[in-house]
Structures are given as C-alpha cells and as structure tokens.
Short mmCIF file of C-alpha atoms in Angstrom, two decimals:
data_model
loop_
_atom_site.label_atom_id
_atom_site.label_comp_id
_atom_site.label_asym_id
_atom_site.label_seq_id
_atom_site.Cartn_x
_atom_site.Cartn_y
_atom_site.Cartn_z
CA MET A 1 -24.60 42.34 175.25
CA LYS A 2 -23.44 39.23 173.43
CA ARG A 3 -20.07 37.81 174.29
CA ILE A 4 -17.28 39.13 172.09
CA VAL A 5 -16.24 35.62 171.13
CA THR A 6 -19.57 34.79 169.44
CA VAL A 7 -19.59 37.83 167.23
CA LEU A 8 -15.91 37.71 166.38
CA LEU A 9 -15.95 34.02 165.54
CA SER A 10 -18.69 34.60 162.99
CA LEU A 11 -16.68 37.43 161.48
CA LEU A 12 -13.56 35.31 161.19
CA LEU A 13 -15.47 32.44 159.62
CA SER A 14 -16.71 34.83 156.96
CA ALA A 15 -13.06 35.54 156.06
CA CYS A 16 -13.11 38.94 157.74
CA THR A 17 -14.43 40.65 154.61
CA SER A 18 -16.36 43.30 156.54
CA VAL A 19 -13.37 45.58 157.15
CA ASP A 20 -14.06 48.54 154.89
CA TYR A 21 -10.79 50.44 155.19
CA ASN A 22 -8.87 51.03 151.97
CA PHE A 23 -5.33 50.12 152.93
CA THR A 24 -4.21 50.30 149.31
CA GLU A 25 -4.57 54.06 149.36
CA ALA A 26 -3.77 54.58 153.03
CA THR A 27 -0.55 52.58 153.29
CA ARG A 28 2.83 54.08 152.58
CA THR A 29 5.51 51.43 152.28
CA ILE A 30 9.26 51.88 152.19
CA ARG A 31 10.57 48.35 152.49
CA THR A 32 13.91 47.15 153.73
CA GLU A 33 14.95 43.53 153.81
CA ARG A 34 15.06 41.78 157.18
CA LYS A 35 14.50 38.19 158.18
CA MET A 36 12.06 37.16 160.88
CA THR A 37 13.73 34.78 163.30
CA PHE A 38 10.47 33.08 164.18
CA SER A 39 6.91 32.82 162.88
CA TYR A 40 4.11 34.64 164.64
CA PRO A 41 0.97 32.64 165.50
CA ALA A 42 -2.16 32.92 163.41
CA VAL A 43 -4.87 35.36 164.52
CA ARG A 44 -7.42 33.60 166.74
CA ALA A 45 -11.03 34.48 167.50
CA PRO A 46 -11.02 36.22 170.91
CA LYS A 47 -12.31 34.33 173.94
CA PHE A 48 -12.39 37.19 176.40
CA ASP A 49 -14.96 39.58 177.84
CA ASP A 50 -15.31 43.12 179.13
CA ARG A 51 -16.29 43.60 182.77
CA LYS A 52 -17.88 46.99 181.99
CA PRO A 53 -18.75 46.89 178.28
CA HIS A 54 -19.74 50.05 176.47
CA ASP A 55 -22.98 50.05 174.50
CA TRP A 56 -21.40 50.73 171.13
CA ASN A 57 -23.14 52.38 168.20
CA GLY A 58 -22.12 51.81 164.61
CA LYS A 59 -18.78 50.09 164.09
CA THR A 60 -17.86 48.11 167.21
CA PRO A 61 -14.50 46.78 168.44
CA TRP A 62 -15.39 43.25 167.38
CA HIS A 63 -15.70 44.47 163.81
CA TYR A 64 -11.90 44.17 163.84
CA PRO A 65 -10.43 40.65 164.00
CA VAL A 66 -6.94 41.41 165.40
CA HIS A 67 -7.02 42.06 169.15
CA GLY A 68 -4.19 42.66 171.60
CA THR A 69 -3.39 43.99 175.04
CA ASP A 70 -0.89 46.18 176.86
CA VAL A 71 0.67 45.43 180.23
CA SER A 72 2.86 46.86 182.96
CA LYS A 73 3.87 45.80 186.46
CA TYR A 74 0.26 46.18 187.59
CA GLN A 75 -0.79 43.04 185.71
CA GLY A 76 1.71 40.95 187.67
CA THR A 77 2.89 37.68 186.19
CA VAL A 78 1.06 36.86 182.96
CA ASP A 79 0.37 33.39 181.60
CA TRP A 80 1.29 34.32 178.05
CA LYS A 81 0.37 31.01 176.46
CA THR A 82 -3.13 31.21 177.92
CA ALA A 83 -3.47 34.84 176.85
CA ARG A 84 -2.29 34.01 173.35
CA ASP A 85 -4.65 31.06 173.08
CA SER A 86 -7.55 33.28 174.20
CA GLY A 87 -7.12 35.45 171.12
CA ILE A 88 -4.48 37.98 172.11
CA SER A 89 -2.50 38.61 168.91
CA PHE A 90 -0.06 41.27 170.16
CA VAL A 91 1.07 43.06 173.29
CA PHE A 92 2.67 46.39 174.08
CA ILE A 93 4.74 46.27 177.27
CA LYS A 94 5.65 49.21 179.48
CA ALA A 95 9.42 49.54 179.57
CA THR A 96 10.36 52.94 180.92
CA GLU A 97 9.08 56.20 182.37
CA GLY A 98 10.87 59.52 182.46
CA GLY A 99 14.65 59.27 182.53
CA ASP A 100 15.28 56.97 185.46
CA ARG A 101 12.44 54.46 185.88
CA VAL A 102 12.16 50.96 184.43
CA ASP A 103 8.98 48.94 184.84
CA GLU A 104 9.91 46.19 187.27
CA ARG A 105 8.25 43.48 185.19
CA PHE A 106 9.42 44.64 181.77
CA ALA A 107 12.12 41.99 181.33
CA GLU A 108 9.74 39.26 182.52
CA HIS A 109 6.93 40.31 180.18
CA TRP A 110 9.33 40.89 177.27
CA ALA A 111 10.80 37.41 177.53
CA GLY A 112 7.49 35.70 178.31
CA ALA A 113 5.65 37.07 175.29
CA ARG A 114 8.59 36.24 173.03
CA ALA A 115 8.69 32.67 174.35
CA VAL A 116 5.18 31.95 173.06
CA GLY A 117 5.65 33.78 169.77
CA LEU A 118 3.50 36.82 170.55
CA PRO A 119 4.38 39.98 168.64
CA ARG A 120 5.42 42.48 171.30
CA GLY A 121 6.64 46.02 171.46
CA ALA A 122 7.84 48.32 174.24
CA TYR A 123 6.38 51.65 175.29
CA HIS A 124 7.72 54.67 177.14
CA PHE A 125 5.54 56.78 179.46
CA TYR A 126 6.54 60.41 178.94
CA TYR A 127 7.46 62.65 181.91
CA PHE A 128 7.11 66.40 181.37
CA CYS A 129 9.85 67.40 183.81
CA ARG A 130 12.71 65.70 181.94
CA PRO A 131 14.20 66.60 178.53
CA ALA A 132 12.97 64.42 175.70
CA ILE A 133 16.46 63.42 174.57
CA GLU A 134 17.30 62.09 178.05
CA GLN A 135 14.11 60.03 178.03
CA ALA A 136 14.90 58.64 174.59
CA GLN A 137 18.38 57.68 175.74
CA TRP A 138 16.91 55.97 178.80
CA PHE A 139 14.47 53.98 176.67
CA ILE A 140 17.26 52.95 174.29
CA ARG A 141 19.44 51.90 177.19
CA ASN A 142 16.76 49.57 178.58
CA VAL A 143 14.91 48.16 175.55
CA PRO A 144 16.75 45.61 173.38
CA ARG A 145 17.06 46.25 169.66
CA ASP A 146 15.12 43.20 168.49
CA PRO A 147 14.37 42.96 164.74
CA ASP A 148 11.25 40.91 165.51
CA ALA A 149 9.78 43.46 167.93
CA LEU A 150 6.89 45.75 167.06
CA PRO A 151 7.76 49.44 166.63
CA PRO A 152 8.45 51.33 169.87
CA VAL A 153 5.63 53.41 171.34
CA LEU A 154 5.63 56.86 172.93
CA ASP A 155 2.80 57.16 175.48
CA MET A 156 1.65 60.78 175.65
CA GLU A 157 -1.04 61.71 178.17
CA TRP A 158 -1.54 64.15 181.00
CA ASN A 159 -0.60 62.58 184.32
CA HIS A 160 -2.84 64.36 186.82
CA LEU A 161 -1.68 62.08 189.62
CA SER A 162 2.06 62.70 189.31
CA PRO A 163 3.43 63.76 192.71
CA THR A 164 6.62 65.22 191.21
CA CYS A 165 5.64 66.95 187.95
CA LYS A 166 2.69 69.27 187.41
CA LYS A 167 3.92 70.83 184.17
CA ARG A 168 1.56 71.26 181.21
CA PRO A 169 3.75 72.72 178.46
CA ASP A 170 2.36 74.64 175.51
CA ALA A 171 1.25 72.55 172.55
CA ALA A 172 4.14 73.64 170.33
CA ILE A 173 6.66 72.65 173.01
CA VAL A 174 4.95 69.30 173.51
CA ARG A 175 5.11 68.49 169.80
CA ARG A 176 8.72 69.63 169.58
CA GLU A 177 9.77 67.42 172.48
CA MET A 178 7.82 64.49 171.08
CA LYS A 179 9.66 64.87 167.77
CA ILE A 180 13.02 64.85 169.54
CA PHE A 181 12.14 61.59 171.30
CA LEU A 182 10.61 59.98 168.21
CA ASP A 183 13.53 60.87 165.95
CA ALA A 184 16.11 59.49 168.38
CA VAL A 185 14.22 56.24 168.88
CA GLU A 186 13.58 55.78 165.16
CA ARG A 187 17.27 56.24 164.38
CA HIS A 188 18.23 53.60 166.93
CA TYR A 189 15.61 50.92 166.21
CA GLY A 190 15.12 51.59 162.50
CA LYS A 191 11.33 51.61 162.84
CA ARG A 192 8.83 54.45 162.74
CA PRO A 193 7.49 54.75 166.34
CA VAL A 194 3.81 54.67 167.27
CA ILE A 195 2.17 57.47 169.27
CA TYR A 196 -0.30 56.44 171.99
CA THR A 197 -2.57 59.18 173.29
CA THR A 198 -5.91 60.11 174.83
CA ILE A 199 -8.69 62.36 173.56
CA ASP A 200 -7.90 65.34 175.79
CA PHE A 201 -4.17 65.23 175.17
CA PHE A 202 -4.69 64.86 171.42
CA ASP A 203 -6.93 67.93 171.33
CA ASP A 204 -4.93 70.05 173.79
CA ASN A 205 -1.74 69.60 171.78
CA ASP A 206 -3.16 69.45 168.25
CA LEU A 207 -1.52 66.10 167.56
CA ARG A 208 -3.36 65.90 164.25
CA ARG A 209 -0.33 67.80 162.97
CA MET A 210 1.76 64.64 163.43
CA ARG A 211 0.00 62.50 160.84
CA GLU A 212 3.28 61.04 159.60
CA TYR A 213 3.25 58.67 162.59
CA PRO A 214 1.02 55.65 163.26
CA PHE A 215 -1.40 56.44 166.09
CA TRP A 216 -2.73 54.23 168.87
CA LEU A 217 -5.83 56.00 170.17
CA ARG A 218 -7.66 55.48 173.44
CA SER A 219 -11.43 55.74 173.06
CA VAL A 220 -13.53 53.74 175.50
CA ALA A 221 -16.89 55.45 174.92
CA GLY A 222 -17.09 55.72 171.16
CA HIS A 223 -15.35 54.75 167.94
CA PRO A 224 -12.19 56.81 167.22
CA ASN A 225 -14.00 58.36 164.26
CA GLU A 226 -16.44 59.95 166.72
CA LYS A 227 -13.80 61.17 169.17
CA TYR A 228 -10.83 62.07 166.96
CA GLY A 229 -12.58 63.13 163.79
CA GLU A 230 -10.87 62.22 160.54
CA HIS A 231 -7.47 61.48 162.07
CA PRO A 232 -6.10 58.11 160.86
CA TRP A 233 -5.29 55.42 163.39
CA THR A 234 -3.55 52.05 163.46
CA PHE A 235 -4.50 50.81 166.95
CA TRP A 236 -7.58 51.52 169.06
CA GLN A 237 -7.66 50.92 172.82
CA TYR A 238 -11.35 50.35 173.44
CA THR A 239 -11.48 49.23 177.07
CA GLY A 240 -9.54 49.18 180.30
CA THR A 241 -11.83 46.65 181.97
CA GLY A 242 -11.25 43.60 179.82
CA SER A 243 -11.23 40.07 181.24
CA VAL A 244 -8.47 38.16 179.46
CA PRO A 245 -7.57 34.57 180.39
CA GLY A 246 -4.00 34.49 181.65
CA ILE A 247 -4.08 38.09 182.93
CA ARG A 248 -5.18 38.79 186.49
CA GLY A 249 -7.61 41.65 187.06
CA ASP A 250 -8.68 44.23 184.52
CA ALA A 251 -6.86 44.32 181.20
CA ASP A 252 -6.63 46.87 178.43
CA ILE A 253 -7.80 45.51 175.08
CA ASN A 254 -6.88 47.00 171.72
CA VAL A 255 -7.62 46.31 168.08
CA PHE A 256 -5.55 46.71 164.93
CA ALA A 257 -7.31 48.62 162.15
CA GLY A 258 -7.09 45.98 159.44
CA SER A 259 -7.43 42.32 158.53
CA PRO A 260 -5.16 39.45 159.65
CA GLU A 261 -3.33 39.68 156.33
CA GLN A 262 -2.79 43.41 156.75
CA TRP A 263 -1.65 42.80 160.32
CA ARG A 264 1.02 40.35 159.21
CA ALA A 265 2.18 42.74 156.51
CA TRP A 266 2.43 45.52 159.10
CA VAL A 267 4.41 43.33 161.49
CA GLU A 268 6.83 42.17 158.81
CA GLY A 269 6.98 45.43 156.92
CA GLY A 270 10.53 46.53 157.60
CA LYS A 271 12.22 49.78 158.54
CA GLU A 272 9.68 52.47 157.70
CA THR A 273 6.57 50.58 156.69
CA GLN A 274 3.42 52.31 157.89
CA THR A 275 -0.07 50.94 157.80
CA ILE A 276 -2.54 53.68 158.62
CA ALA A 277 -6.27 53.13 158.46
CA SER A 278 -8.19 55.59 156.32
CA GLN A 279 -11.25 57.08 157.94
#
C-alpha cells in the first residue's frame, strides 16, 4: 500500500475538491460571537503511516485532508510540535473516567497541545456503575472552560476488561444517562458535545436515535458508511496502529469529514454550531 503522505499530498495540491459531502444541506448553524485568542495552524499533508493498514475499498481515510489523533496516559510524553508538523491537525485528550479518575497526563497533554497551537478537546470515558450526573460533574471539575477548545467528547463503549463494573444497562437507560451527561456538559461549556462510540455499542443501544449530536465513529475495517449505515458522522477513527512522529508506539488516527475550510468553520463556529457530514 502506498504511503499515506503521497496520496494525501496529491489531494491537497488539487485543492481538496474530491470531498463529495454536501455540508450546505447537512450543517445546522446557530452562531454566537466569541473571539479566538490564537490562530490555529494550517492543515498540513500527513507524514505518518499505519503499522497494520487495512486494505480499504471505495472511499479511503486519505480521501479526507484533515487528520488528527487522540491520546491518554498510554502515549506518554508527546512531542506536540513534531506531531503537528507531521500533519496532525487536532487532538482529543483523555481527561476523566467515571466519577473519581483523572488521566495522569491530561494536564501535560492539554498544555502541550495548546502551546503549539493545536486544536484540542477533552474526552470522558463513561463508567456504567456511576450516575451520569456525578460523572458530568467530575469532568467539569477537572477540564478547564477554554473558549478555544474543541467541544467536549463523551466516550461510550463497552469495557469488557473493567475489573469493577460488569453492568450492561438496557439501551433506553444508556441513552437516558448519556443525555443527562451531555446536557450538563453542554450547559457548562456552551458547546454541543461529541459522542464517540464503536460499532457494537452503537448497534446495541440504538444510538442512531441521537442524531442531534455530532458523532465520532470508530471503524477500522471499513468506511463508516459500511458499518453504521446512513448515520451521519463528523469524525472517523480509522486506525489504532498509526505511526505518528512525536508519539511513541501505536497511535489512533482520525479524520474530519470535510475540507480544511469546513474544518476551520467547525472549530470557530461558536456555541451550538454543528457540522455533520451527509452520507
């Protein structure tokens, strides 16, 4: 398989006109005025690889010009300047889990990405043995309210390896608890949160009912259209075995659903701006 950088560079040089999503029809915008305190860097052609690349059919990840990553304590110290210069255009950083755990490198990653101008947002890993409102309060307590940050993310997936919580609530209960968390976080940060999820969790809990939220979908063996049907998405996590300069070991790599111009509009959009890719 050709290196991602070769294909993506050719796409960027052709002004990224191959994205065929109609954002005019798919974007709902309710703007509020807010000033950015710094300018985000321009989107760069990625210079990273995938240690175990999937043999994609149809629309591939490098069809999309805006790539990013997500990190937690397991990535250790990150050289954010090197990662940014390699083509990372955004990062989601693990902040909290449950109602009493903070990722030990959250503050380091949060400050480091900000220092090099990378758009960054925080995510919360949901724990099924703690009330949603307590988890929202814990996230709010530990994640700064930064007007330049990306919207907060709620990470919803089954945790088969949890030694302390084996609950698998009914789908209606899951969606109800998610809504409690999402509403509390949106009220505090003034931004519509993003939902991250996996194929099995999405299907088990019928998350297609929550279309009012931007979705970040994991799909490492096929385009989201193949795995999630017609459900709209804003971010796609396409690998967990990426090789990104500046990040030790395997890295998750994600793409945004639109062009660099649409990405900037999404980042700067204000309180309730949503950019959702049509399928």
